[in-house]
mmCIF file of C-alpha atoms in Angstrom:
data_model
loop_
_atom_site.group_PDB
_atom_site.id
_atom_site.type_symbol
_atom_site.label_atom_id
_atom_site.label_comp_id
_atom_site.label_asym_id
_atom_site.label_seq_id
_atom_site.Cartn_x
_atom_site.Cartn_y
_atom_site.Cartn_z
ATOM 1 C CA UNK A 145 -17.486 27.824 6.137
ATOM 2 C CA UNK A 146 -14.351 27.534 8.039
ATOM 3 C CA UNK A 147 -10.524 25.816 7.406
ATOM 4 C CA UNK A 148 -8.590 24.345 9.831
ATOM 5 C CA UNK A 149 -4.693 23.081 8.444
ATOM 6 C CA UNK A 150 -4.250 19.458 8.821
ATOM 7 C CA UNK A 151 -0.922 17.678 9.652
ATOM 8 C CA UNK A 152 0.593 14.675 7.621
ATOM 9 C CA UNK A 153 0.787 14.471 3.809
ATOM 10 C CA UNK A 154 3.403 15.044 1.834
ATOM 11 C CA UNK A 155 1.554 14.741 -1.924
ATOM 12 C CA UNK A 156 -1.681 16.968 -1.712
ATOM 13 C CA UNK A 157 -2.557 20.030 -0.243
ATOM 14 C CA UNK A 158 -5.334 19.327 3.275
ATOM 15 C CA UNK A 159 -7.913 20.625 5.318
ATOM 16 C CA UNK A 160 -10.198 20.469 7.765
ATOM 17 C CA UNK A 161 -13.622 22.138 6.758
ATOM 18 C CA UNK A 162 -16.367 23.200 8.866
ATOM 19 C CA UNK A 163 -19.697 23.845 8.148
ATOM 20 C CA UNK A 164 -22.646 24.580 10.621
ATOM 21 C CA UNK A 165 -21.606 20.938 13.081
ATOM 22 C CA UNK A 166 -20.549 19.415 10.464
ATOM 23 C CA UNK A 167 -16.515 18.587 9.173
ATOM 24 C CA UNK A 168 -15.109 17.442 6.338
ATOM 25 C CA UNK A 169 -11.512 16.414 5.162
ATOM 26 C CA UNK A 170 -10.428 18.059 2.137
ATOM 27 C CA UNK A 171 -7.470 17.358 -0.441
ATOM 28 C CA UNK A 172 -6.596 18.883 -3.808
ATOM 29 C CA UNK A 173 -4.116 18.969 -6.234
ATOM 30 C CA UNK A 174 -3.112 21.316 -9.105
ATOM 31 C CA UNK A 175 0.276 19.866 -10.425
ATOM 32 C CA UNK A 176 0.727 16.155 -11.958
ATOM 33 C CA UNK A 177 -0.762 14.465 -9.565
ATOM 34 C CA UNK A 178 -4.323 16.129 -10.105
ATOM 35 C CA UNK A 179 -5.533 12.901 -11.674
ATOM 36 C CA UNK A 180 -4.838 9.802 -8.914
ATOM 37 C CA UNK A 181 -7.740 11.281 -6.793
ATOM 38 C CA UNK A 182 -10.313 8.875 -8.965
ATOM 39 C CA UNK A 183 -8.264 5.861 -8.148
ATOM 40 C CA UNK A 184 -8.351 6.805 -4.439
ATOM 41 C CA UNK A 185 -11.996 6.522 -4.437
ATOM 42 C CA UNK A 186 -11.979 3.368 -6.108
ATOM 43 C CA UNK A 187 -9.520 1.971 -3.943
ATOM 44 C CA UNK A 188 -11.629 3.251 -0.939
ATOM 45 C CA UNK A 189 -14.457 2.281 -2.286
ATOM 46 C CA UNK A 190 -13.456 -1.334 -2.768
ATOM 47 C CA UNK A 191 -12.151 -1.793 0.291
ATOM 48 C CA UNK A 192 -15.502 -0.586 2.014
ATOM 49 C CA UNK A 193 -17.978 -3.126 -0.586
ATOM 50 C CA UNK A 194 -16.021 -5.815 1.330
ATOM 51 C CA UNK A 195 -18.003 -5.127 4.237
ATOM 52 C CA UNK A 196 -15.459 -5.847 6.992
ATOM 53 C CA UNK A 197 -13.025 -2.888 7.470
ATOM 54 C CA UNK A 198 -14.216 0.436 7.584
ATOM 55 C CA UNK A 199 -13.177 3.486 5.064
ATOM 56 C CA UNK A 200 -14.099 7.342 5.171
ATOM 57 C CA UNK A 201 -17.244 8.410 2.684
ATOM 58 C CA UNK A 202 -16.461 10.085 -0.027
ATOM 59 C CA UNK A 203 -18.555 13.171 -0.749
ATOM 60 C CA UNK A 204 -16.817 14.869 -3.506
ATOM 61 C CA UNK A 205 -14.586 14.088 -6.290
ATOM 62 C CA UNK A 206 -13.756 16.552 -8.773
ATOM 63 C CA UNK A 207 -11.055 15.578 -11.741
ATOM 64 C CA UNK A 208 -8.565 17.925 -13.771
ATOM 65 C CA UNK A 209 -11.256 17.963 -16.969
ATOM 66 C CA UNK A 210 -13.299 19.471 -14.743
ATOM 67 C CA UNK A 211 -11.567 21.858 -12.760
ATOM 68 C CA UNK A 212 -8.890 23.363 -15.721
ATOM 69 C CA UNK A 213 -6.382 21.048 -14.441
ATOM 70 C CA UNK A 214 -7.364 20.601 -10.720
ATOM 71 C CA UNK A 215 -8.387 17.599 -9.168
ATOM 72 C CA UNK A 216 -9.862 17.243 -5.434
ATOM 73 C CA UNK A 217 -11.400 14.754 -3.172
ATOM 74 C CA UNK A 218 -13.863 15.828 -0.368
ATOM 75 C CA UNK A 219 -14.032 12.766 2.717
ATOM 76 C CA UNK A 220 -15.558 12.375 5.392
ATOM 77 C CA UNK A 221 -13.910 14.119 8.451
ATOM 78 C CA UNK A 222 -12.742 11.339 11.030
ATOM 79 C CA UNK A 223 -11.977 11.772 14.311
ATOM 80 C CA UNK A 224 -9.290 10.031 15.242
ATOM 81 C CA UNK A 225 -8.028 8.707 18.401
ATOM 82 C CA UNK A 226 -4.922 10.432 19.651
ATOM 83 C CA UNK A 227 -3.835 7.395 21.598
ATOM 84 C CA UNK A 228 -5.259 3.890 20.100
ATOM 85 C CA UNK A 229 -5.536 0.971 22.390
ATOM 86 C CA UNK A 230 -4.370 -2.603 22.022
ATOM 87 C CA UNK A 231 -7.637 -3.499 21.825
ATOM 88 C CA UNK A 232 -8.182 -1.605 18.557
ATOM 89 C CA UNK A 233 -5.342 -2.797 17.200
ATOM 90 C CA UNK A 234 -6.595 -6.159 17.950
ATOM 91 C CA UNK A 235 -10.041 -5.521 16.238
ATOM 92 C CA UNK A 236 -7.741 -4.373 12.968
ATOM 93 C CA UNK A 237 -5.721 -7.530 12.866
ATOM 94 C CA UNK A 238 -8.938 -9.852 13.037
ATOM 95 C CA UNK A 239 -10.496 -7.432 10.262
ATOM 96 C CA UNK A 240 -7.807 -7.174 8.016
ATOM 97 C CA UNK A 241 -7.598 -11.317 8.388
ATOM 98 C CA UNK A 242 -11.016 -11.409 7.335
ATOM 99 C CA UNK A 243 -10.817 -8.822 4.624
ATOM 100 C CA UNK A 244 -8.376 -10.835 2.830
ATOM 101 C CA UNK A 245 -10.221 -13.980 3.554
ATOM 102 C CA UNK A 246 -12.921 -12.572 1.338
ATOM 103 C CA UNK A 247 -11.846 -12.527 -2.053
ATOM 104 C CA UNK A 248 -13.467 -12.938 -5.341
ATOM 105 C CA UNK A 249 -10.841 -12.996 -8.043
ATOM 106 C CA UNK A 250 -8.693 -15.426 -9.958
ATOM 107 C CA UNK A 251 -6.104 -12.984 -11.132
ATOM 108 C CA UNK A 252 -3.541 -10.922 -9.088
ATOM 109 C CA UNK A 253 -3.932 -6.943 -9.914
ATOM 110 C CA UNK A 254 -6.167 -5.215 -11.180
ATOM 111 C CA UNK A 255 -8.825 -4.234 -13.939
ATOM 112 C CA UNK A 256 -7.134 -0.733 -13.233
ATOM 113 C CA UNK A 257 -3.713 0.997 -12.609
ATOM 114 C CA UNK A 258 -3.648 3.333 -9.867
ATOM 115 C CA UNK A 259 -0.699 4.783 -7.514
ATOM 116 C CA UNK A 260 1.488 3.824 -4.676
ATOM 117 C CA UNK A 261 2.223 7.245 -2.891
ATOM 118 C CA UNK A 262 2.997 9.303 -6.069
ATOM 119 C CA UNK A 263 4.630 6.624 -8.160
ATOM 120 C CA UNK A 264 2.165 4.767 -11.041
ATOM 121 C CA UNK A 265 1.162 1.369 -9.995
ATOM 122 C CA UNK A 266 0.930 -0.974 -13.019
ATOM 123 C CA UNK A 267 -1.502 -3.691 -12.209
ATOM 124 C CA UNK A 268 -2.437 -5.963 -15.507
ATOM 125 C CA UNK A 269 -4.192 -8.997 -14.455
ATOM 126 C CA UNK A 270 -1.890 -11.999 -14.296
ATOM 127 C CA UNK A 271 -2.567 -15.516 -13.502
ATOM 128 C CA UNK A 272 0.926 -16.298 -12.105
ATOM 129 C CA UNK A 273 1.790 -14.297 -8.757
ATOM 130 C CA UNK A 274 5.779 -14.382 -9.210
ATOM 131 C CA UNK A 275 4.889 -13.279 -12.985
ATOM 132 C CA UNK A 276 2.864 -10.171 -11.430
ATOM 133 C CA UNK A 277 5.093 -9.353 -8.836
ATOM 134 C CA UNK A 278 8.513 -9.423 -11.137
ATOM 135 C CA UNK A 279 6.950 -7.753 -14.217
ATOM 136 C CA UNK A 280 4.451 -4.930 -12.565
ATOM 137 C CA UNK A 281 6.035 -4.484 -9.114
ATOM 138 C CA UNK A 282 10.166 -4.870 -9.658
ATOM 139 C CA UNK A 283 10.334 -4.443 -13.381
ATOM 140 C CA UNK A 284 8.541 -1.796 -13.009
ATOM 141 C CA UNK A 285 10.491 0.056 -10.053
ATOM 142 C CA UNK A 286 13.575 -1.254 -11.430
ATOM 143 C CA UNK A 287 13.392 0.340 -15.089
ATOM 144 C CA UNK A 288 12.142 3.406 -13.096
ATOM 145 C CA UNK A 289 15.406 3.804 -11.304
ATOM 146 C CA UNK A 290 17.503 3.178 -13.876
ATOM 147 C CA UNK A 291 15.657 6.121 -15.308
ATOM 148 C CA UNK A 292 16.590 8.005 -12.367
ATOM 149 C CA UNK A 293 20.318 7.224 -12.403
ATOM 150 C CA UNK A 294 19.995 5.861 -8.837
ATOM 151 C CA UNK A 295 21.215 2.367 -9.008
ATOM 152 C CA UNK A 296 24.842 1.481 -9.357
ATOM 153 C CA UNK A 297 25.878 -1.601 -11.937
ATOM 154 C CA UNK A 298 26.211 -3.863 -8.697
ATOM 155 C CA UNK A 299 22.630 -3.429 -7.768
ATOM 156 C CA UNK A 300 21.569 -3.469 -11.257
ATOM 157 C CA UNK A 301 22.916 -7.120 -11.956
ATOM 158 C CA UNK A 302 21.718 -7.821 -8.064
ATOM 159 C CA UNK A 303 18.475 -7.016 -8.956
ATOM 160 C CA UNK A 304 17.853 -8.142 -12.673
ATOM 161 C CA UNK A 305 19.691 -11.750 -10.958
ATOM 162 C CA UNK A 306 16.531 -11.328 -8.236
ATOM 163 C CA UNK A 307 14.386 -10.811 -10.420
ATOM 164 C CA UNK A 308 15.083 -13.522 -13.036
ATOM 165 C CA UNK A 309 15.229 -15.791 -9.965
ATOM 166 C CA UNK A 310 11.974 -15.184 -8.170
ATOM 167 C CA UNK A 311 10.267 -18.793 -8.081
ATOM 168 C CA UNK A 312 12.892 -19.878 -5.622
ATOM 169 C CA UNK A 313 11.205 -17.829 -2.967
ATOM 170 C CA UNK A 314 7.658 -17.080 -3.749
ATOM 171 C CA UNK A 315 4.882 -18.875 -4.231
ATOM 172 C CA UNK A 316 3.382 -18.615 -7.598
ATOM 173 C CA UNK A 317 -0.956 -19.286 -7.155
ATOM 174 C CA UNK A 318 -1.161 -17.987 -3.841
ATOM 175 C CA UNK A 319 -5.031 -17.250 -2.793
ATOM 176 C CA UNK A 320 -5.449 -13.868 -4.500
ATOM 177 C CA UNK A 321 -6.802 -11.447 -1.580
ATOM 178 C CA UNK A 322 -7.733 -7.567 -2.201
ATOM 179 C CA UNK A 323 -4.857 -6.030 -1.033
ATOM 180 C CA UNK A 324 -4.612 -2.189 0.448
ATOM 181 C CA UNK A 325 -1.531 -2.208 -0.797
ATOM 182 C CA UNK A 326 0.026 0.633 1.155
ATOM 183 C CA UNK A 327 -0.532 -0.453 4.886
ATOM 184 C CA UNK A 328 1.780 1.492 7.212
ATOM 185 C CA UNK A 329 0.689 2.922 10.223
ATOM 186 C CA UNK A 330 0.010 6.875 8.823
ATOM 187 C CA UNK A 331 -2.932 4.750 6.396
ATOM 188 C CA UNK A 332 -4.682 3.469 9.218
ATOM 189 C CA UNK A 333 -6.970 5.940 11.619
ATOM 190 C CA UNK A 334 -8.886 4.658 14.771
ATOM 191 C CA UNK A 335 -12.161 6.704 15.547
ATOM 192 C CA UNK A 336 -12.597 7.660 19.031
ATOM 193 C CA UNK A 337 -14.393 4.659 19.735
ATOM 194 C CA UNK A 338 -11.261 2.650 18.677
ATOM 195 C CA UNK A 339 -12.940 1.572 15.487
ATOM 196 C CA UNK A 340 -10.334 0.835 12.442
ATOM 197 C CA UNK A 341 -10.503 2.991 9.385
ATOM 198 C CA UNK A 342 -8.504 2.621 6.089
ATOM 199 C CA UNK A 343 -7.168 5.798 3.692
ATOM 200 C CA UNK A 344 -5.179 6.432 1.020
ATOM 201 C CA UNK A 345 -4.989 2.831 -0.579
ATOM 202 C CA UNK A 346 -3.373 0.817 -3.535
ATOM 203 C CA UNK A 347 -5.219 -1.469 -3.994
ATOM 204 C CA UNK A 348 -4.949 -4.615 -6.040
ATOM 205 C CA UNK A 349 -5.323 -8.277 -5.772
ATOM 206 C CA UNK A 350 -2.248 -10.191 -4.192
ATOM 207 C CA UNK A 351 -0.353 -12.777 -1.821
ATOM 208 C CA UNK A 352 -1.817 -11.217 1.041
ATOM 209 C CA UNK A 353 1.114 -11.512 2.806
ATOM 210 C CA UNK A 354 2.598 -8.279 0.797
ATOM 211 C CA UNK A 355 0.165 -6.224 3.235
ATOM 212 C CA UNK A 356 1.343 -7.945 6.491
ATOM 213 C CA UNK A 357 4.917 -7.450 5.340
ATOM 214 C CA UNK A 358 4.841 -3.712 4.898
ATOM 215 C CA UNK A 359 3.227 -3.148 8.505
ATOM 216 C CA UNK A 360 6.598 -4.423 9.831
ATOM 217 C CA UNK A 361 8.616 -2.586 7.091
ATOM 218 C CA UNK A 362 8.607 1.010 9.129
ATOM 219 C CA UNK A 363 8.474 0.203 12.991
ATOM 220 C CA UNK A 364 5.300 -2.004 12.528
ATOM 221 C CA UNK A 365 2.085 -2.509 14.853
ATOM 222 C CA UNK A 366 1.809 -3.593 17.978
ATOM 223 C CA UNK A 367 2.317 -7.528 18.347
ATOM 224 C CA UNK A 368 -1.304 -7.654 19.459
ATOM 225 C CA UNK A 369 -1.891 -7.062 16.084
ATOM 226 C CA UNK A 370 0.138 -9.429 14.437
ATOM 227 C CA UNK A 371 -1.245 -12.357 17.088
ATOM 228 C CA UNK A 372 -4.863 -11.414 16.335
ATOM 229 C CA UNK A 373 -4.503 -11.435 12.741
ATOM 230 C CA UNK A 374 -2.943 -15.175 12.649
ATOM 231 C CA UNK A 375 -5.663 -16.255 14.859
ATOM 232 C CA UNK A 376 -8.002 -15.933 12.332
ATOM 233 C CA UNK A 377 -5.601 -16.286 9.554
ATOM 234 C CA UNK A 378 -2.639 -18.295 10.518
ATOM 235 C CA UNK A 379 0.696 -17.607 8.297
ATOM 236 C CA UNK A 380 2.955 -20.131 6.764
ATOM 237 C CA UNK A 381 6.282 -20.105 8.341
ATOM 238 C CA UNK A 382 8.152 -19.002 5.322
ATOM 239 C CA UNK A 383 6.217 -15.840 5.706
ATOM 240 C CA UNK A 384 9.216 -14.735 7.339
ATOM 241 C CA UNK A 385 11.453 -14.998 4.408
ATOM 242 C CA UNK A 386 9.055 -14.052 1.998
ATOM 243 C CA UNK A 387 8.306 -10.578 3.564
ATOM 244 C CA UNK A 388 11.746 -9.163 2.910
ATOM 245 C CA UNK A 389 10.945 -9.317 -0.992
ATOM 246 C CA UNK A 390 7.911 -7.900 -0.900
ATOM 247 C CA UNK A 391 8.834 -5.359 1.179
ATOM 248 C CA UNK A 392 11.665 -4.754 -1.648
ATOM 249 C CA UNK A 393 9.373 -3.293 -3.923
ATOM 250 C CA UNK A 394 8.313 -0.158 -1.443
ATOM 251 C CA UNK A 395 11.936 0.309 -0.684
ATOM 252 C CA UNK A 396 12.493 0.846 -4.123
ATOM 253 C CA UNK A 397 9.585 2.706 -4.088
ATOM 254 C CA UNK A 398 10.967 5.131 -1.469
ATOM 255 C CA UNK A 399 14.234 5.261 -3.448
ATOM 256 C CA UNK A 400 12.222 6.400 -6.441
ATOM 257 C CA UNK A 401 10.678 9.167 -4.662
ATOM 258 C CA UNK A 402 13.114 9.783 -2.056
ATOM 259 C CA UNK A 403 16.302 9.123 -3.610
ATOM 260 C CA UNK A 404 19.860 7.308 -2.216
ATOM 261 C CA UNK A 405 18.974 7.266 1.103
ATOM 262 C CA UNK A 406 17.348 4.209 0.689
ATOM 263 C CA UNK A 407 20.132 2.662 -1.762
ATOM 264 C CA UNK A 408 21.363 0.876 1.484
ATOM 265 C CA UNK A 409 18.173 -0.981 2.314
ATOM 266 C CA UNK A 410 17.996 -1.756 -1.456
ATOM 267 C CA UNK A 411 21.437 -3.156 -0.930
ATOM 268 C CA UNK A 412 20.819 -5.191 2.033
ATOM 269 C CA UNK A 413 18.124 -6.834 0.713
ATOM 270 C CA UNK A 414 19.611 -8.311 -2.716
ATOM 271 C CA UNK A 415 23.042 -9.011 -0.971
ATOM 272 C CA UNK A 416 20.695 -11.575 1.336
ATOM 273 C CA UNK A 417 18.936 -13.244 -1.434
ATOM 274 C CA UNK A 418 21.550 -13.490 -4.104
ATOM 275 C CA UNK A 419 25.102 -12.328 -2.663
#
């Protein structure tokens, strides 16, 4: 059996195995993070019992009870498309409509937590979407930071006054849709015949409009994408002002894990909403 390094990733350790014509995508971890591999397969596999967008097989899991402390997920190797086409693009905007089309909950989150990138994802069902979204998405990121010394009294009273303030901008039963709930363009792979494939995921259910906003939040998709997806799922016009607080929680995400570089977004964003 043969290696070959893979590029991308900045959480776990990759590779490429080979064996006889066969390949396989592998990705450990020995260090706090050993245990978010089972929630990746749940995620994936979620995403995949939906039936419309497509997600590598997994063919391994092993967790850090196991492995003394070592935890590792074998996938499916996919070969991806160096250059994807508008076309495929296309076909992901009219799957990812359908996908959250198809939903069978009543509550937004999750009968799980999980992770979004390294961070814990707290996802207690809730009945109320602007309850779910303050408490387990801002709260959450919020107290986090303040943990992290890396928000400075202005943003703290920006953001608590956001936060106790939330019904004035979201909508508080919308249609509860599984959400991937990390869709930028590095979680998306095309095969090489331009089909759409889904990885690393967050899943929970949401305002589906939290995964259209984050595929604008760094550089976004083509607008092919954007016009295929609202032909098959057309999106109220105060989409618009909606996705900027959704897209609030990954930026505080990012300043989480990433630290002040991202204390200016954070600031442009509550100056907008509540001065």
């Amino acid at each position: 059996m043969q290696t070959k390094p893979v590029s991308g990733g900045c959480i776990h350790h990759g590779v490429r195995l080979l064996a006889g014509e066969k390949s396989y995508f592998l990705k450990w971890n020995c260090g706090s993070l050993a245990s978010v591999f089972p929630s990746e397969v749940d995620g994936l596999s979620r995403i995949a019992q939906k039936g419309v967008i497509k997600t590598p097989g997994v063919i391994a899991l092993g967790t850090p009870e196991e492995l003394e402390g070592c935890g590792y997920l074998l996938l499916e190797w996919i070969s991806a498309s160096p250059s994807p086409t508008l076309l495929s693009f296309r076909k992901l905007g009219e799957q990812l409509a359908l996908h959250h089309l198809k939903t069978d909950s009543v509550f937004f989150g999750l009968d799980i937590d999980n992770y979004i990138g390294s961070t814990p994802q707290k996802n207690s069902p809730t009945a109320n979407w602007v309850e779910f979204f303050r408490t387990q998405r801002l709260q959450f990121q919020f107290e986090l930071a303040l943990k992290n010394h890396l928000l400075t009294e202005t943003q703290r009273k920006r953001l608590q006054k956001l936060m106790d303030h939330l019904e004035k901008w979201l909508p508080a039963t919308p249609k509860p849709s599984l959400l991937h709930g990390d869709l930028w363009i590095e979680n998306v792979l095309f095969d090489i015949e331009g089909t759409p494939i889904l990885i690393d995921p967050a899943i929970y259910y949401g305002d589906r409009e939290a995964d259209l906003a984050f595929t604008e939040l760094f550089h976004g998709f083509p607008a092919d994408f954007y016009r295929a997806y609202q032909s098959v799922f057309p999106l109220e016009p105060e989409y618009q002002e909606r996705k900027v607080l959704y897209n609030l929680y990954h930026l505080l995400n990012h300043l989480n894990i990433f630290g002040e570089s991202y204390g200016a977004a954070v600031d442009r964003i509550l100056i907008q909403y509540v001065g």
